[in-house]
Amino acid sequence: MPGERAALILTERPDWHTPRLVRAIEARGLPCRCVPPHHYGIAVGHTATGLLIPGFEDALPAGVFVRAVGRGSFEQVTLRLGVLHALRDLGVPVHNDARAIERCVDKSMTSFLLDRAGLPTPPALATQEAEPARYVLDHAPDQVLKPLFGAQGRGLQRLDGPDALPDAETVGGVYYLQPFIPPRTEGAWRDRRVFVVGGRAVAAMTRHGRSWITNVHQGAACEAAPADDEPAALAVRAAAAVGARYAGVDLIQDRAGRWLVLEVNSMPAWQGLQRVSAVDIADALAADFVERVGA
Ligand SMILES: Nc1ncnc2c1ncn2[C@@H]1O[C@H](COP(=O)(O)OP(=O)(O)O)[C@@H](O)[C@H]1O
Ligand SMILES: [Mg+2]
């Protein structure tokens, strides 16, 4: 309906999450339109808003919920993030805002901001040159090498010394290293995922891994965990540290029992978590979003 106030859902394809989210938002009285990332652009002199977003040529969306920015060239992703930045600057509530997405997609910036906020997180090195990486591996040989833009546990490697360092081209020209945090019990690989919405931990789970990489996509088993304990409180602070309105925060416990924040996901999936959680996560996201949008 032209002129109708509607939310924009930025989503690559209608995956498991999107229809649940749309239903929950619409149930709270705000119609949604889903637009895939490759349809976004700038249209100065062509549309009333100066933005090219199908269905929103004449009026800005009431709010934007970002499920995925999508894959693309550097130019495409920059354009999409630019549109999200513009929407925020125009006063549109965006969950999550492009700034938070940028801070989380680059895992080294997350590490930097977590540390700056006084949160416990492993040391982290991001370098474009092999020399600093070799130096770190020489002094602390058990390191995890992660793709700077990684997700779902893909592409992680454990390195046992400088000679294990792969060619820079295989890691997009950036080495991101974190010391390996050994499990508290040998062979019992686990970490914690806390889902934060609007400054509150709404659900959490322990992920029991088949290997040290305990992502659900790597076959980890999910077990419900409390959402009001120490790691949950750290997760709330971690989301705030990167400016994320909602986030999936990964934490790991070291041998001394200390919780460390590993990373913050600004476009987290919640299918695995929903299976072990009594809280309706899509509804928690929708409630926070609609409240902010003021529908
Ligand atoms: N420094 C580390 N020490 C031990 N295990 C780690 C470390 N970093 C990551 N892992 C394991 O690998 C998984 C994936 O790492 P993470 O940083 O969350 O990247 P991704 O974006 O791929 O999920 C974590 O959930 C954890 O199980
Ligand atoms: Mg993770």
Short mmCIF file of C-alpha atoms and ligand atoms in Angstrom, two decimals:
data_model
loop_
_atom_site.label_atom_id
_atom_site.label_comp_id
_atom_site.label_asym_id
_atom_site.label_seq_id
_atom_site.Cartn_x
_atom_site.Cartn_y
_atom_site.Cartn_z
CA MET A 1 0.00 0.00 0.00
CA PRO A 2 1.66 3.29 -0.97
CA GLY A 3 2.16 5.66 1.93
CA GLU A 4 1.77 2.95 4.54
CA ARG A 5 4.32 3.08 7.32
CA ALA A 6 6.47 -0.04 7.08
CA ALA A 7 9.65 -1.55 8.35
CA LEU A 8 12.39 -2.65 6.00
CA ILE A 9 13.94 -6.05 6.56
CA LEU A 10 17.31 -6.43 4.92
CA THR A 11 17.62 -10.11 4.17
CA GLU A 12 19.37 -12.18 1.55
CA ARG A 13 16.72 -14.84 1.21
CA PRO A 14 13.74 -15.91 3.28
CA ASP A 15 15.71 -18.25 5.55
CA TRP A 16 14.42 -19.90 8.72
CA HIS A 17 14.77 -16.67 10.69
CA THR A 18 13.18 -14.07 8.43
CA PRO A 19 9.54 -15.28 8.35
CA ARG A 20 9.60 -15.68 12.14
CA LEU A 21 10.94 -12.18 12.59
CA VAL A 22 8.46 -10.70 10.08
CA ARG A 23 5.54 -12.47 11.77
CA ALA A 24 6.61 -11.21 15.18
CA ILE A 25 7.04 -7.61 14.01
CA GLU A 26 3.77 -7.60 12.06
CA ALA A 27 1.96 -9.12 15.04
CA ARG A 28 2.99 -5.97 16.89
CA GLY A 29 1.32 -3.80 14.27
CA LEU A 30 4.19 -2.83 11.99
CA PRO A 31 4.05 -4.12 8.38
CA CYS A 32 7.36 -5.36 6.96
CA ARG A 33 8.89 -5.38 3.51
CA CYS A 34 11.86 -7.64 2.82
CA VAL A 35 14.45 -6.35 0.38
CA PRO A 36 17.61 -8.27 -0.54
CA PRO A 37 20.95 -6.44 -0.16
CA HIS A 38 21.77 -6.28 -3.88
CA HIS A 39 18.72 -4.06 -4.51
CA TYR A 40 20.02 -1.12 -2.46
CA GLY A 41 21.57 1.99 -3.96
CA ILE A 42 21.79 5.74 -3.99
CA ALA A 43 19.48 7.73 -6.30
CA VAL A 44 20.22 11.45 -5.90
CA GLY A 45 17.79 13.49 -7.97
CA HIS A 46 15.76 10.41 -8.73
CA THR A 47 13.90 9.58 -5.54
CA ALA A 48 12.51 11.80 -2.80
CA THR A 49 14.85 10.25 -0.25
CA GLY A 50 17.97 10.15 -2.43
CA LEU A 51 18.11 6.47 -1.67
CA LEU A 52 17.24 3.56 -3.93
CA ILE A 53 15.32 1.03 -1.88
CA PRO A 54 12.53 -0.78 -3.72
CA GLY A 55 9.20 0.06 -2.09
CA PHE A 56 10.62 3.09 -0.27
CA GLU A 57 11.13 5.57 -3.12
CA ASP A 58 8.84 8.21 -1.63
CA ALA A 59 9.16 7.72 2.10
CA LEU A 60 11.76 6.41 4.48
CA PRO A 61 11.14 3.10 6.24
CA ALA A 62 9.88 3.39 9.82
CA GLY A 63 12.80 1.24 10.90
CA VAL A 64 15.31 -1.16 9.41
CA PHE A 65 16.14 -4.62 10.67
CA VAL A 66 19.34 -6.07 9.20
CA ARG A 67 19.37 -9.85 8.99
CA ALA A 68 22.20 -9.93 6.44
CA VAL A 69 24.32 -7.47 4.50
CA GLY A 70 25.12 -10.25 2.06
CA ARG A 71 28.18 -11.23 0.13
CA GLY A 72 29.50 -9.03 -2.62
CA SER A 73 32.47 -7.12 -3.96
CA PHE A 74 34.14 -4.48 -1.81
CA GLU A 75 32.19 -1.90 -3.83
CA GLN A 76 28.84 -3.63 -3.29
CA VAL A 77 29.28 -4.07 0.44
CA THR A 78 30.50 -0.47 0.81
CA LEU A 79 27.41 0.78 -1.06
CA ARG A 80 25.05 -1.28 1.12
CA LEU A 81 26.70 -0.12 4.33
CA GLY A 82 26.63 3.44 3.00
CA VAL A 83 22.86 3.21 2.61
CA LEU A 84 22.54 1.90 6.17
CA HIS A 85 24.73 4.74 7.46
CA ALA A 86 22.55 7.21 5.55
CA LEU A 87 19.36 5.76 7.01
CA ARG A 88 20.73 6.17 10.53
CA ASP A 89 21.83 9.73 9.76
CA LEU A 90 18.29 10.43 8.50
CA GLY A 91 16.97 9.38 11.92
CA VAL A 92 15.71 5.92 10.99
CA PRO A 93 16.27 3.30 13.74
CA VAL A 94 18.49 0.59 12.28
CA HIS A 95 19.03 -2.75 14.11
CA ASN A 96 21.96 -3.22 13.79
CA ASP A 97 23.37 0.01 12.66
CA ALA A 98 26.17 -0.06 10.03
CA ARG A 99 28.70 1.16 12.56
CA ALA A 100 28.02 -1.79 14.86
CA ILE A 101 28.11 -4.17 11.89
CA GLU A 102 31.49 -2.82 10.77
CA ARG A 103 32.87 -3.10 14.29
CA CYS A 104 31.76 -6.71 14.60
CA VAL A 105 32.57 -7.93 11.09
CA ASP A 106 36.17 -6.92 11.69
CA LYS A 107 37.01 -9.21 14.60
CA SER A 108 40.14 -7.25 15.48
CA MET A 109 38.13 -4.03 15.95
CA THR A 110 35.79 -5.96 18.25
CA SER A 111 38.81 -7.10 20.28
CA PHE A 112 40.07 -3.52 20.43
CA LEU A 113 36.73 -2.10 21.60
CA LEU A 114 36.13 -4.89 24.14
CA ASP A 115 39.53 -4.25 25.67
CA ARG A 116 38.96 -0.50 25.66
CA ALA A 117 35.70 -1.06 27.53
CA GLY A 118 37.60 -2.99 30.20
CA LEU A 119 36.09 -6.33 29.24
CA PRO A 120 38.09 -9.55 29.54
CA THR A 121 39.06 -10.75 26.06
CA PRO A 122 42.07 -12.70 24.80
CA PRO A 123 45.03 -10.76 23.42
CA ALA A 124 44.60 -10.19 19.70
CA LEU A 125 46.93 -9.29 16.87
CA ALA A 126 45.79 -8.18 13.41
CA THR A 127 48.64 -7.55 11.05
CA GLN A 128 49.13 -7.32 7.30
CA GLU A 129 52.74 -8.35 7.63
CA ALA A 130 54.14 -11.74 8.57
CA GLU A 131 56.83 -10.41 10.90
CA PRO A 132 54.65 -9.40 13.88
CA ALA A 133 52.68 -12.65 13.50
CA ARG A 134 55.89 -14.67 13.53
CA TYR A 135 57.06 -12.80 16.61
CA VAL A 136 53.85 -13.61 18.50
CA LEU A 137 53.95 -17.26 17.42
CA ASP A 138 57.55 -17.49 18.53
CA HIS A 139 56.73 -16.26 22.05
CA ALA A 140 53.30 -17.86 22.49
CA PRO A 141 53.24 -20.79 20.08
CA ASP A 142 49.62 -22.00 20.48
CA GLN A 143 47.61 -19.42 18.55
CA VAL A 144 44.28 -19.43 16.72
CA LEU A 145 44.40 -17.87 13.26
CA LYS A 146 40.98 -16.55 12.26
CA PRO A 147 39.69 -15.01 9.07
CA LEU A 148 39.16 -11.33 9.95
CA PHE A 149 35.65 -11.52 8.46
CA GLY A 150 34.93 -15.14 9.48
CA ALA A 151 31.69 -16.71 10.62
CA GLN A 152 30.24 -20.09 11.62
CA GLY A 153 33.65 -21.42 12.59
CA ARG A 154 34.91 -21.49 9.02
CA GLY A 155 38.60 -21.17 8.23
CA LEU A 156 39.95 -21.20 11.81
CA GLN A 157 43.34 -22.84 12.30
CA ARG A 158 45.50 -23.57 15.28
CA LEU A 159 49.14 -22.68 14.71
CA ASP A 160 51.92 -24.22 16.78
CA GLY A 161 54.72 -21.86 15.80
CA PRO A 162 56.00 -19.35 13.24
CA ASP A 163 56.60 -22.03 10.60
CA ALA A 164 52.88 -22.88 10.55
CA LEU A 165 51.97 -19.38 9.35
CA PRO A 166 50.25 -19.70 5.94
CA ASP A 167 50.76 -17.34 3.01
CA ALA A 168 49.07 -13.98 3.45
CA GLU A 169 46.90 -14.50 0.34
CA THR A 170 45.11 -17.39 2.03
CA VAL A 171 43.89 -15.07 4.82
CA GLY A 172 42.89 -12.05 2.75
CA GLY A 173 46.17 -10.33 3.51
CA VAL A 174 45.47 -10.03 7.26
CA TYR A 175 46.68 -12.33 10.02
CA TYR A 176 44.35 -12.22 13.02
CA LEU A 177 45.78 -14.18 15.93
CA GLN A 178 44.42 -14.99 19.37
CA PRO A 179 46.07 -17.32 21.86
CA PHE A 180 44.29 -20.67 22.07
CA ILE A 181 42.25 -20.90 25.28
CA PRO A 182 42.49 -24.56 26.32
CA PRO A 183 39.33 -26.24 27.65
CA ARG A 184 38.98 -26.57 31.41
CA THR A 185 38.69 -30.33 31.00
CA GLU A 186 40.88 -31.96 28.36
CA GLY A 187 38.81 -32.78 25.29
CA ALA A 188 35.59 -31.19 26.62
CA TRP A 189 35.27 -28.33 24.13
CA ARG A 190 32.62 -25.82 24.98
CA ASP A 191 31.83 -22.16 24.92
CA ARG A 192 28.86 -19.94 25.69
CA ARG A 193 26.61 -18.03 23.33
CA VAL A 194 24.57 -15.25 24.88
CA PHE A 195 21.86 -13.49 22.89
CA VAL A 196 21.51 -9.84 23.85
CA VAL A 197 18.54 -7.71 22.82
CA GLY A 198 18.12 -4.06 23.80
CA GLY A 199 20.65 -4.23 26.63
CA ARG A 200 19.28 -7.45 28.10
CA ALA A 201 20.49 -11.06 27.86
CA VAL A 202 17.37 -12.88 26.66
CA ALA A 203 18.74 -16.41 26.11
CA ALA A 204 21.99 -18.34 26.39
CA MET A 205 23.41 -21.74 25.65
CA THR A 206 26.48 -23.82 26.22
CA ARG A 207 27.79 -25.23 22.93
CA HIS A 208 29.49 -28.60 23.25
CA GLY A 209 31.81 -28.97 20.28
CA ARG A 210 32.88 -32.01 18.33
CA SER A 211 36.22 -30.23 18.08
CA TRP A 212 37.64 -27.08 19.65
CA ILE A 213 35.55 -25.08 17.16
CA THR A 214 32.19 -25.12 18.92
CA ASN A 215 29.92 -23.42 16.37
CA VAL A 216 26.48 -24.91 15.75
CA HIS A 217 27.47 -25.05 12.05
CA GLN A 218 30.41 -27.25 13.04
CA GLY A 219 28.06 -29.75 14.67
CA ALA A 220 28.10 -28.54 18.28
CA ALA A 221 25.34 -29.73 20.61
CA CYS A 222 23.36 -26.95 22.28
CA GLU A 223 22.40 -26.95 25.96
CA ALA A 224 20.36 -24.25 27.67
CA ALA A 225 22.35 -21.96 29.96
CA PRO A 226 21.32 -19.24 32.39
CA ALA A 227 20.85 -15.73 30.99
CA ASP A 228 21.49 -14.01 34.33
CA ASP A 229 24.98 -15.14 35.29
CA GLU A 230 28.45 -13.62 34.91
CA PRO A 231 28.97 -14.43 31.20
CA ALA A 232 25.50 -13.04 30.45
CA ALA A 233 26.39 -9.78 32.20
CA LEU A 234 29.66 -9.61 30.26
CA ALA A 235 27.76 -10.21 27.02
CA VAL A 236 25.46 -7.25 27.70
CA ARG A 237 28.51 -5.04 28.24
CA ALA A 238 30.18 -6.47 25.11
CA ALA A 239 27.16 -5.60 22.94
CA ALA A 240 27.22 -2.08 24.36
CA ALA A 241 30.97 -1.78 23.72
CA VAL A 242 30.43 -2.24 19.97
CA GLY A 243 27.16 -0.29 19.89
CA ALA A 244 25.02 -3.29 18.93
CA ARG A 245 21.30 -3.13 19.69
CA TYR A 246 21.16 -6.91 19.46
CA ALA A 247 24.03 -9.38 19.34
CA GLY A 248 25.14 -12.97 19.68
CA VAL A 249 28.13 -12.88 22.01
CA ASP A 250 30.61 -15.77 22.24
CA LEU A 251 32.45 -16.32 25.52
CA ILE A 252 34.90 -18.96 26.66
CA GLN A 253 36.10 -19.90 30.13
CA ASP A 254 39.82 -20.31 30.67
CA ARG A 255 41.54 -22.85 32.93
CA ALA A 256 41.41 -20.40 35.84
CA GLY A 257 37.63 -20.11 35.44
CA ARG A 258 37.73 -16.61 34.00
CA TRP A 259 35.19 -15.77 31.31
CA LEU A 260 36.62 -14.12 28.19
CA VAL A 261 34.64 -12.54 25.35
CA LEU A 262 35.75 -14.12 22.06
CA GLU A 263 33.65 -12.17 19.59
CA VAL A 264 30.41 -10.27 19.09
CA ASN A 265 28.11 -11.14 16.16
CA SER A 266 26.04 -8.25 14.86
CA MET A 267 23.84 -10.40 12.58
CA PRO A 268 23.53 -13.57 14.65
CA ALA A 269 21.45 -16.59 13.75
CA TRP A 270 19.31 -18.02 16.57
CA GLN A 271 17.89 -21.26 15.23
CA GLY A 272 20.15 -23.47 17.38
CA LEU A 273 19.61 -21.32 20.45
CA GLN A 274 15.83 -21.28 19.95
CA ARG A 275 15.77 -25.11 20.13
CA VAL A 276 16.98 -25.01 23.75
CA SER A 277 15.39 -21.74 24.82
CA ALA A 278 11.93 -21.13 26.30
CA VAL A 279 12.01 -17.47 25.27
CA ASP A 280 10.68 -16.65 21.78
CA ILE A 281 13.80 -14.94 20.41
CA ALA A 282 12.16 -13.53 17.27
CA ASP A 283 9.51 -11.97 19.49
CA ALA A 284 12.14 -10.49 21.83
CA LEU A 285 13.84 -8.91 18.81
CA ALA A 286 10.50 -7.69 17.45
CA ALA A 287 9.42 -6.22 20.79
CA ASP A 288 12.62 -4.21 21.14
CA PHE A 289 12.53 -3.11 17.48
CA VAL A 290 8.88 -2.01 17.48
CA GLU A 291 9.35 -0.20 20.78
CA ARG A 292 12.28 1.76 19.33
CA VAL A 293 10.44 2.48 16.07
CA GLY A 294 7.47 3.64 18.09
CA ALA A 295 4.77 1.82 16.18
N1 LIG B 1 41.11 -18.14 21.14
C1 LIG B 1 40.38 -19.25 21.13
N2 LIG B 1 40.65 -20.28 21.97
C2 LIG B 1 39.90 -21.41 21.95
N3 LIG B 1 38.87 -21.61 21.14
C3 LIG B 1 38.54 -20.61 20.28
C4 LIG B 1 39.28 -19.39 20.23
N4 LIG B 1 38.74 -18.61 19.29
C5 LIG B 1 37.71 -19.29 18.76
N5 LIG B 1 37.59 -20.50 19.35
C6 LIG B 1 36.57 -21.50 19.04
O1 LIG B 1 36.19 -21.34 17.69
C7 LIG B 1 34.82 -20.91 17.59
C8 LIG B 1 34.67 -19.90 16.48
O2 LIG B 1 35.41 -18.73 16.77
P1 LIG B 1 34.78 -17.30 16.68
O3 LIG B 1 35.82 -16.32 17.09
O4 LIG B 1 33.52 -17.26 17.43
O5 LIG B 1 34.55 -17.13 15.10
P2 LIG B 1 33.26 -17.41 14.17
O6 LIG B 1 32.89 -16.05 13.66
O7 LIG B 1 33.72 -18.30 13.07
O8 LIG B 1 32.18 -17.99 15.03
C9 LIG B 1 34.49 -20.37 18.97
O9 LIG B 1 33.11 -20.49 19.22
C10 LIG B 1 35.32 -21.29 19.87
O10 LIG B 1 34.70 -22.55 20.03
MG MG B 2 31.49 -17.24 16.85
#
